[in-house]
mmCIF file of C-alpha atoms and ligand atoms in Angstrom:
data_model
loop_
_atom_site.group_PDB
_atom_site.id
_atom_site.type_symbol
_atom_site.label_atom_id
_atom_site.label_comp_id
_atom_site.label_asym_id
_atom_site.label_seq_id
_atom_site.Cartn_x
_atom_site.Cartn_y
_atom_site.Cartn_z
ATOM 1 C CA MET A 1 5.020 12.177 17.898
ATOM 2 C CA LEU A 2 7.265 11.539 14.801
ATOM 3 C CA THR A 3 8.976 8.693 16.367
ATOM 4 C CA GLY A 4 5.576 7.046 17.480
ATOM 5 C CA MET A 5 4.043 7.689 14.132
ATOM 6 C CA LYS A 6 7.353 6.301 12.545
ATOM 7 C CA HIS A 7 7.036 3.115 14.598
ATOM 8 C CA LEU A 8 3.415 2.645 13.627
ATOM 9 C CA HIS A 9 3.998 3.212 9.871
ATOM 10 C CA SER A 10 6.775 0.662 9.959
ATOM 11 C CA THR A 11 4.692 -2.012 11.929
ATOM 12 C CA LEU A 12 1.811 -1.206 9.635
ATOM 13 C CA ALA A 13 4.308 -1.689 6.571
ATOM 14 C CA ILE A 14 4.560 -5.461 7.886
ATOM 15 C CA VAL A 15 1.001 -5.920 8.565
ATOM 16 C CA LEU A 16 -0.020 -4.448 5.056
ATOM 17 C CA LEU A 17 2.618 -6.859 3.262
ATOM 18 C CA ILE A 18 1.181 -10.000 5.067
ATOM 19 C CA ALA A 19 -2.456 -8.639 4.675
ATOM 20 C CA LEU A 20 -2.002 -8.196 0.696
ATOM 21 C CA VAL A 21 -0.145 -11.423 0.304
ATOM 22 C CA ILE A 22 -3.015 -13.180 2.101
ATOM 23 C CA SER A 23 -5.663 -11.472 0.160
ATOM 24 C CA ILE A 24 -3.855 -12.416 -3.085
ATOM 25 C CA ILE A 25 -3.487 -16.013 -2.085
ATOM 26 C CA VAL A 26 -6.758 -16.727 -1.056
ATOM 27 C CA THR A 27 -8.277 -14.823 -3.966
ATOM 28 C CA LEU A 28 -5.921 -16.776 -6.417
ATOM 29 C CA MET A 29 -7.351 -20.168 -4.837
ATOM 30 C CA ASN A 30 -10.787 -19.238 -5.158
ATOM 31 C CA TYR A 31 -10.320 -18.217 -8.656
ATOM 32 C CA LEU A 32 -8.376 -21.416 -9.639
ATOM 33 C CA ASN A 33 -11.130 -23.496 -7.704
ATOM 34 C CA ASN A 34 -14.062 -21.694 -9.268
ATOM 35 C CA LYS A 35 -15.221 -20.633 -5.630
ATOM 36 C CA PRO A 36 -17.317 -17.428 -4.685
ATOM 37 C CA TYR A 37 -15.418 -14.009 -4.371
ATOM 38 C CA ASN A 38 -14.844 -13.587 -0.559
ATOM 39 C CA ARG A 39 -14.944 -9.898 -0.183
ATOM 40 C CA LYS A 40 -14.018 -10.183 3.831
ATOM 41 C CA ILE A 41 -10.503 -11.265 2.583
ATOM 42 C CA ALA A 42 -9.888 -8.713 0.058
ATOM 43 C CA LEU A 43 -11.011 -6.107 2.879
ATOM 44 C CA ILE A 44 -8.083 -7.146 4.991
ATOM 45 C CA GLY A 45 -5.776 -5.818 2.408
ATOM 46 C CA PHE A 46 -7.969 -2.848 1.527
ATOM 47 C CA ILE A 47 -8.384 -1.635 5.169
ATOM 48 C CA SER A 48 -4.689 -2.249 6.042
ATOM 49 C CA SER A 49 -3.724 0.046 2.841
ATOM 50 C CA HIS A 50 -6.085 2.783 3.559
ATOM 51 C CA LEU A 51 -4.621 2.775 7.270
ATOM 52 C CA GLN A 52 -1.013 2.999 6.070
ATOM 53 C CA LEU A 53 -2.103 5.744 3.663
ATOM 54 C CA LEU A 54 -3.632 7.868 6.489
ATOM 55 C CA ILE A 55 -0.416 7.494 8.748
ATOM 56 C CA GLY A 56 1.789 7.952 5.593
ATOM 57 C CA LEU A 57 0.470 11.097 4.907
ATOM 58 C CA ILE A 58 0.498 12.462 8.474
ATOM 59 C CA ILE A 59 4.402 11.514 8.557
ATOM 60 C CA TYR A 60 4.798 13.411 5.264
ATOM 61 C CA PHE A 61 3.692 16.429 6.763
ATOM 62 C CA VAL A 62 5.617 16.147 9.852
ATOM 63 C CA SER A 63 8.935 14.460 9.056
ATOM 64 C CA PRO A 64 12.134 16.782 7.727
ATOM 65 C CA LEU A 65 12.292 13.954 5.266
ATOM 66 C CA GLY A 66 9.110 14.423 3.873
ATOM 67 C CA ILE A 67 7.388 17.586 2.054
ATOM 68 C CA GLN A 68 10.100 19.941 3.931
ATOM 69 C CA ALA A 69 12.704 18.109 1.939
ATOM 70 C CA PHE A 70 11.219 19.134 -1.220
ATOM 71 C CA SER A 71 13.959 20.816 -2.995
ATOM 72 C CA GLY A 72 16.038 20.773 -6.243
ATOM 73 C CA GLU A 73 19.170 19.971 -4.228
ATOM 74 C CA ASN A 74 17.419 16.929 -2.731
ATOM 75 C CA MET A 75 16.068 15.815 -6.137
ATOM 76 C CA LYS A 76 19.716 14.728 -7.006
ATOM 77 C CA ASN A 77 20.140 12.814 -3.802
ATOM 78 C CA SER A 78 18.509 9.330 -4.650
ATOM 79 C CA LEU A 79 17.625 8.598 -0.947
ATOM 80 C CA SER A 80 16.177 11.981 -0.363
ATOM 81 C CA ARG A 81 14.327 11.820 -3.530
ATOM 82 C CA LEU A 82 12.920 8.170 -2.573
ATOM 83 C CA TYR A 83 11.410 9.640 0.621
ATOM 84 C CA PHE A 84 10.271 12.929 -0.330
ATOM 85 C CA LEU A 85 8.951 12.050 -3.892
ATOM 86 C CA GLU A 86 9.265 8.238 -5.166
ATOM 87 C CA HIS A 87 7.926 6.601 -1.806
ATOM 88 C CA PRO A 88 4.904 8.686 -1.321
ATOM 89 C CA LEU A 89 3.747 9.079 -4.640
ATOM 90 C CA MET A 90 4.240 5.053 -5.772
ATOM 91 C CA MET A 91 2.672 4.290 -2.495
ATOM 92 C CA ILE A 92 -0.499 6.544 -3.288
ATOM 93 C CA ILE A 93 -0.707 5.031 -6.812
ATOM 94 C CA ALA A 94 -0.732 1.531 -5.425
ATOM 95 C CA ILE A 95 -3.247 2.158 -2.923
ATOM 96 C CA ILE A 96 -5.549 3.988 -5.600
ATOM 97 C CA LEU A 97 -5.195 0.646 -7.361
ATOM 98 C CA ILE A 98 -6.334 -1.616 -4.645
ATOM 99 C CA THR A 99 -8.745 0.777 -3.962
ATOM 100 C CA ILE A 100 -10.257 0.546 -7.356
ATOM 101 C CA GLY A 101 -9.641 -3.224 -7.536
ATOM 102 C CA TYR A 102 -11.839 -3.765 -4.355
ATOM 103 C CA SER A 103 -14.538 -1.106 -5.213
ATOM 104 C CA LYS A 104 -15.141 -2.434 -8.838
ATOM 105 C CA ALA A 105 -15.203 -6.135 -7.391
ATOM 106 C CA LYS A 106 -18.013 -5.175 -5.024
ATOM 107 C CA LYS A 107 -19.854 -4.651 -7.915
ATOM 108 C CA ILE A 108 -19.283 -7.518 -10.162
ATOM 109 C CA THR A 109 -21.838 -10.531 -9.696
ATOM 110 C CA ASP A 110 -19.761 -13.017 -11.771
ATOM 111 C CA ALA A 111 -17.541 -14.608 -8.806
ATOM 112 C CA LYS A 112 -14.798 -15.513 -11.479
ATOM 113 C CA LYS A 113 -14.524 -11.622 -12.886
ATOM 114 C CA ALA A 114 -14.710 -10.553 -9.350
ATOM 115 C CA ASN A 115 -11.818 -12.633 -8.229
ATOM 116 C CA GLN A 116 -9.726 -11.875 -11.142
ATOM 117 C CA THR A 117 -10.138 -8.030 -10.486
ATOM 118 C CA VAL A 118 -8.732 -8.301 -7.111
ATOM 119 C CA LEU A 119 -6.200 -10.520 -8.382
ATOM 120 C CA ILE A 120 -4.850 -8.428 -10.920
ATOM 121 C CA MET A 121 -5.141 -4.858 -9.093
ATOM 122 C CA TYR A 122 -3.897 -6.241 -5.613
ATOM 123 C CA THR A 123 -0.728 -8.023 -7.373
ATOM 124 C CA ILE A 124 0.249 -4.744 -9.070
ATOM 125 C CA GLY A 125 -0.260 -2.710 -6.034
ATOM 126 C CA LEU A 126 1.796 -4.977 -4.260
ATOM 127 C CA ILE A 127 4.643 -4.774 -6.742
ATOM 128 C CA LEU A 128 4.550 -0.944 -6.679
ATOM 129 C CA ILE A 129 4.756 -1.055 -2.840
ATOM 130 C CA LEU A 130 7.649 -3.502 -2.919
ATOM 131 C CA SER A 131 9.435 -1.321 -5.373
ATOM 132 C CA ARG A 132 9.636 1.683 -3.473
ATOM 133 C CA ILE A 133 9.984 0.512 0.187
ATOM 134 C CA PRO A 134 13.263 2.138 1.679
ATOM 135 C CA TRP A 135 14.624 -1.130 2.025
ATOM 136 C CA SER A 136 18.376 -0.143 2.925
ATOM 137 C CA THR A 137 17.555 2.308 5.684
ATOM 138 C CA TRP A 138 14.249 0.511 7.034
ATOM 139 C CA SER A 139 14.450 0.798 10.587
ATOM 140 C CA ILE A 140 13.102 -2.730 11.511
ATOM 141 C CA LEU A 141 15.851 -4.634 9.184
ATOM 142 C CA ALA A 142 18.770 -2.556 9.917
HETATM 143 C C1 LIG B 201 -6.159 9.305 3.963
HETATM 144 C C2 LIG B 201 -6.947 8.636 4.352
HETATM 145 C C3 LIG B 201 -7.888 8.051 3.353
HETATM 146 C C4 LIG B 201 -8.269 8.073 2.193
HETATM 147 C C5 LIG B 201 -8.128 9.251 0.885
HETATM 148 C C6 LIG B 201 -9.348 7.332 2.147
HETATM 149 C C7 LIG B 201 -10.311 6.961 0.817
HETATM 150 C C8 LIG B 201 -11.019 5.857 0.870
HETATM 151 C C9 LIG B 201 -12.105 5.848 -0.764
HETATM 152 C C10 LIG B 201 -11.967 6.867 -1.837
HETATM 153 C C11 LIG B 201 -12.894 4.765 -0.383
HETATM 154 C C12 LIG B 201 -14.198 4.473 -1.214
HETATM 155 C C13 LIG B 201 -13.855 3.291 -1.942
HETATM 156 C C14 LIG B 201 -15.088 2.536 -2.502
HETATM 157 O O1 LIG B 201 -15.564 2.915 -3.770
HETATM 158 O O2 LIG B 201 -15.594 1.640 -2.124
HETATM 159 C C15 LIG B 201 -12.756 4.298 1.139
HETATM 160 C C16 LIG B 201 -13.747 3.404 1.595
HETATM 161 C C17 LIG B 201 -13.197 2.905 2.916
HETATM 162 N N1 LIG B 201 -12.242 3.216 3.661
HETATM 163 FE FE1 LIG B 201 -10.870 4.645 3.232
HETATM 164 N N2 LIG B 201 -9.427 6.026 3.011
HETATM 165 C C18 LIG B 201 -8.319 6.741 4.024
HETATM 166 C C19 LIG B 201 -8.676 6.056 5.440
HETATM 167 C C20 LIG B 201 -9.124 5.033 5.704
HETATM 168 C C21 LIG B 201 -8.656 4.391 7.008
HETATM 169 C C22 LIG B 201 -7.844 5.220 8.071
HETATM 170 C C23 LIG B 201 -9.665 3.499 7.091
HETATM 171 C C24 LIG B 201 -9.609 2.529 8.427
HETATM 172 C C25 LIG B 201 -8.726 1.707 9.215
HETATM 173 C C26 LIG B 201 -10.258 3.441 5.913
HETATM 174 C C27 LIG B 201 -11.109 2.487 5.732
HETATM 175 C C28 LIG B 201 -12.406 2.182 4.757
HETATM 176 C C29 LIG B 201 -13.448 1.371 4.805
HETATM 177 C C30 LIG B 201 -13.697 0.374 5.711
HETATM 178 C C31 LIG B 201 -14.020 1.962 3.572
HETATM 179 C C32 LIG B 201 -15.246 1.073 2.995
HETATM 180 C C33 LIG B 201 -15.138 -0.255 2.321
HETATM 181 C C34 LIG B 201 -16.269 -0.995 1.658
HETATM 182 O O3 LIG B 201 -16.719 -0.288 0.625
HETATM 183 O O4 LIG B 201 -16.306 -2.203 2.151
HETATM 184 N N3 LIG B 201 -10.011 4.493 5.242
HETATM 185 N N4 LIG B 201 -11.704 5.068 1.543
HETATM 186 C C1 LIG B 202 1.850 1.213 0.711
HETATM 187 C C2 LIG B 202 1.951 1.787 1.845
HETATM 188 C C3 LIG B 202 3.185 2.304 2.606
HETATM 189 C C4 LIG B 202 4.223 1.395 2.867
HETATM 190 C C5 LIG B 202 4.316 -0.259 2.785
HETATM 191 C C6 LIG B 202 5.463 2.377 3.721
HETATM 192 C C7 LIG B 202 6.470 1.737 4.160
HETATM 193 C C8 LIG B 202 7.509 2.397 4.814
HETATM 194 C C9 LIG B 202 8.559 2.160 5.259
HETATM 195 C C10 LIG B 202 8.817 0.661 5.837
HETATM 196 C C11 LIG B 202 9.433 3.010 6.072
HETATM 197 C C12 LIG B 202 10.727 3.196 6.793
HETATM 198 C C13 LIG B 202 10.391 3.542 8.008
HETATM 199 C C14 LIG B 202 11.653 3.194 9.038
HETATM 200 O O1 LIG B 202 12.920 3.423 8.543
HETATM 201 O O2 LIG B 202 11.380 3.231 10.085
HETATM 202 C C15 LIG B 202 8.533 4.274 5.300
HETATM 203 C C16 LIG B 202 9.029 5.641 5.581
HETATM 204 C C17 LIG B 202 8.486 6.634 5.305
HETATM 205 N N1 LIG B 202 6.919 6.887 4.596
HETATM 206 FE FE1 LIG B 202 5.886 5.017 4.209
HETATM 207 N N2 LIG B 202 4.882 3.441 3.321
HETATM 208 C C18 LIG B 202 3.672 3.356 2.792
HETATM 209 C C19 LIG B 202 2.760 4.853 2.369
HETATM 210 C C20 LIG B 202 3.309 5.721 2.651
HETATM 211 C C21 LIG B 202 2.503 7.116 2.011
HETATM 212 C C22 LIG B 202 1.370 7.155 1.597
HETATM 213 C C23 LIG B 202 3.477 8.204 2.278
HETATM 214 C C24 LIG B 202 3.338 9.718 2.433
HETATM 215 C C25 LIG B 202 2.243 10.049 1.853
HETATM 216 C C26 LIG B 202 4.652 7.768 3.065
HETATM 217 C C27 LIG B 202 5.928 8.753 3.607
HETATM 218 C C28 LIG B 202 6.563 8.151 4.497
HETATM 219 C C29 LIG B 202 7.674 8.951 4.953
HETATM 220 C C30 LIG B 202 8.060 10.199 4.818
HETATM 221 C C31 LIG B 202 8.776 8.264 5.351
HETATM 222 C C32 LIG B 202 10.026 8.743 6.060
HETATM 223 C C33 LIG B 202 9.758 8.703 7.563
HETATM 224 C C34 LIG B 202 10.953 9.545 7.981
HETATM 225 O O3 LIG B 202 11.989 8.493 8.439
HETATM 226 O O4 LIG B 202 10.987 10.342 8.898
HETATM 227 N N3 LIG B 202 4.587 6.256 3.337
HETATM 228 N N4 LIG B 202 7.356 3.912 4.751
#
């Protein structure tokens, strides 16, 4: 089950990165050209991030690198710390920002402001995600 979940988490990571880039680029275009806010495009990044959150949480409680690795000893090891603390925490913060951006934009009637909200929150979210992906050990890249 863990192996399947890890493959899914790994594949979804790529889907999420592409989805966020698409959401951000299309929203940027709409913002610059004074076009209406496109909620469906923002939804692509939003749903991908929620799906990844769910799978990530499951892995966190099953994997030996997740909550089971929580110890003072592992705190001193930067790779262990990335897996049991920094990666999950930063990803959750990023997904919260994306959720806030999407939810706020949904209620804004001014297109320019709605585009701006998604643009800012999604871009910060993407940067946070990129900062804590385990690049050096990611099975797809290795
Ligand atoms: C740990 C798992 C999850 C948590 C904590 C979570 C949390 C949330 C929260 C707080 C909202 C409300 C956002 C708002 O104010 O509009 C929301 C909405 C939503 N979530 Fe999730 N979610 C999770 C998993 C998922 C999954 C697995 C999916 C689907 C693949 C999903 C799809 C959606 C959709 C479609 C909405 C509504 C979007 C809309 O308002 O148009 N979520 N979720
Ligand atoms: C923005 C969302 C996320 C992205 C893009 C992401 C991406 C990744 C990637 C690329 C890996 C490496 C997989 C591999 O080496 O095959 C990984 C591993 C992992 N992720 Fe995430 N992740 C996200 C969210 C989360 C969340 C929310 C949690 C937990 C709450 C989590 C927990 C883990 C754990 C425990 C591992 C290590 C699994 C293992 O090798 O046993 N991730 N993640």
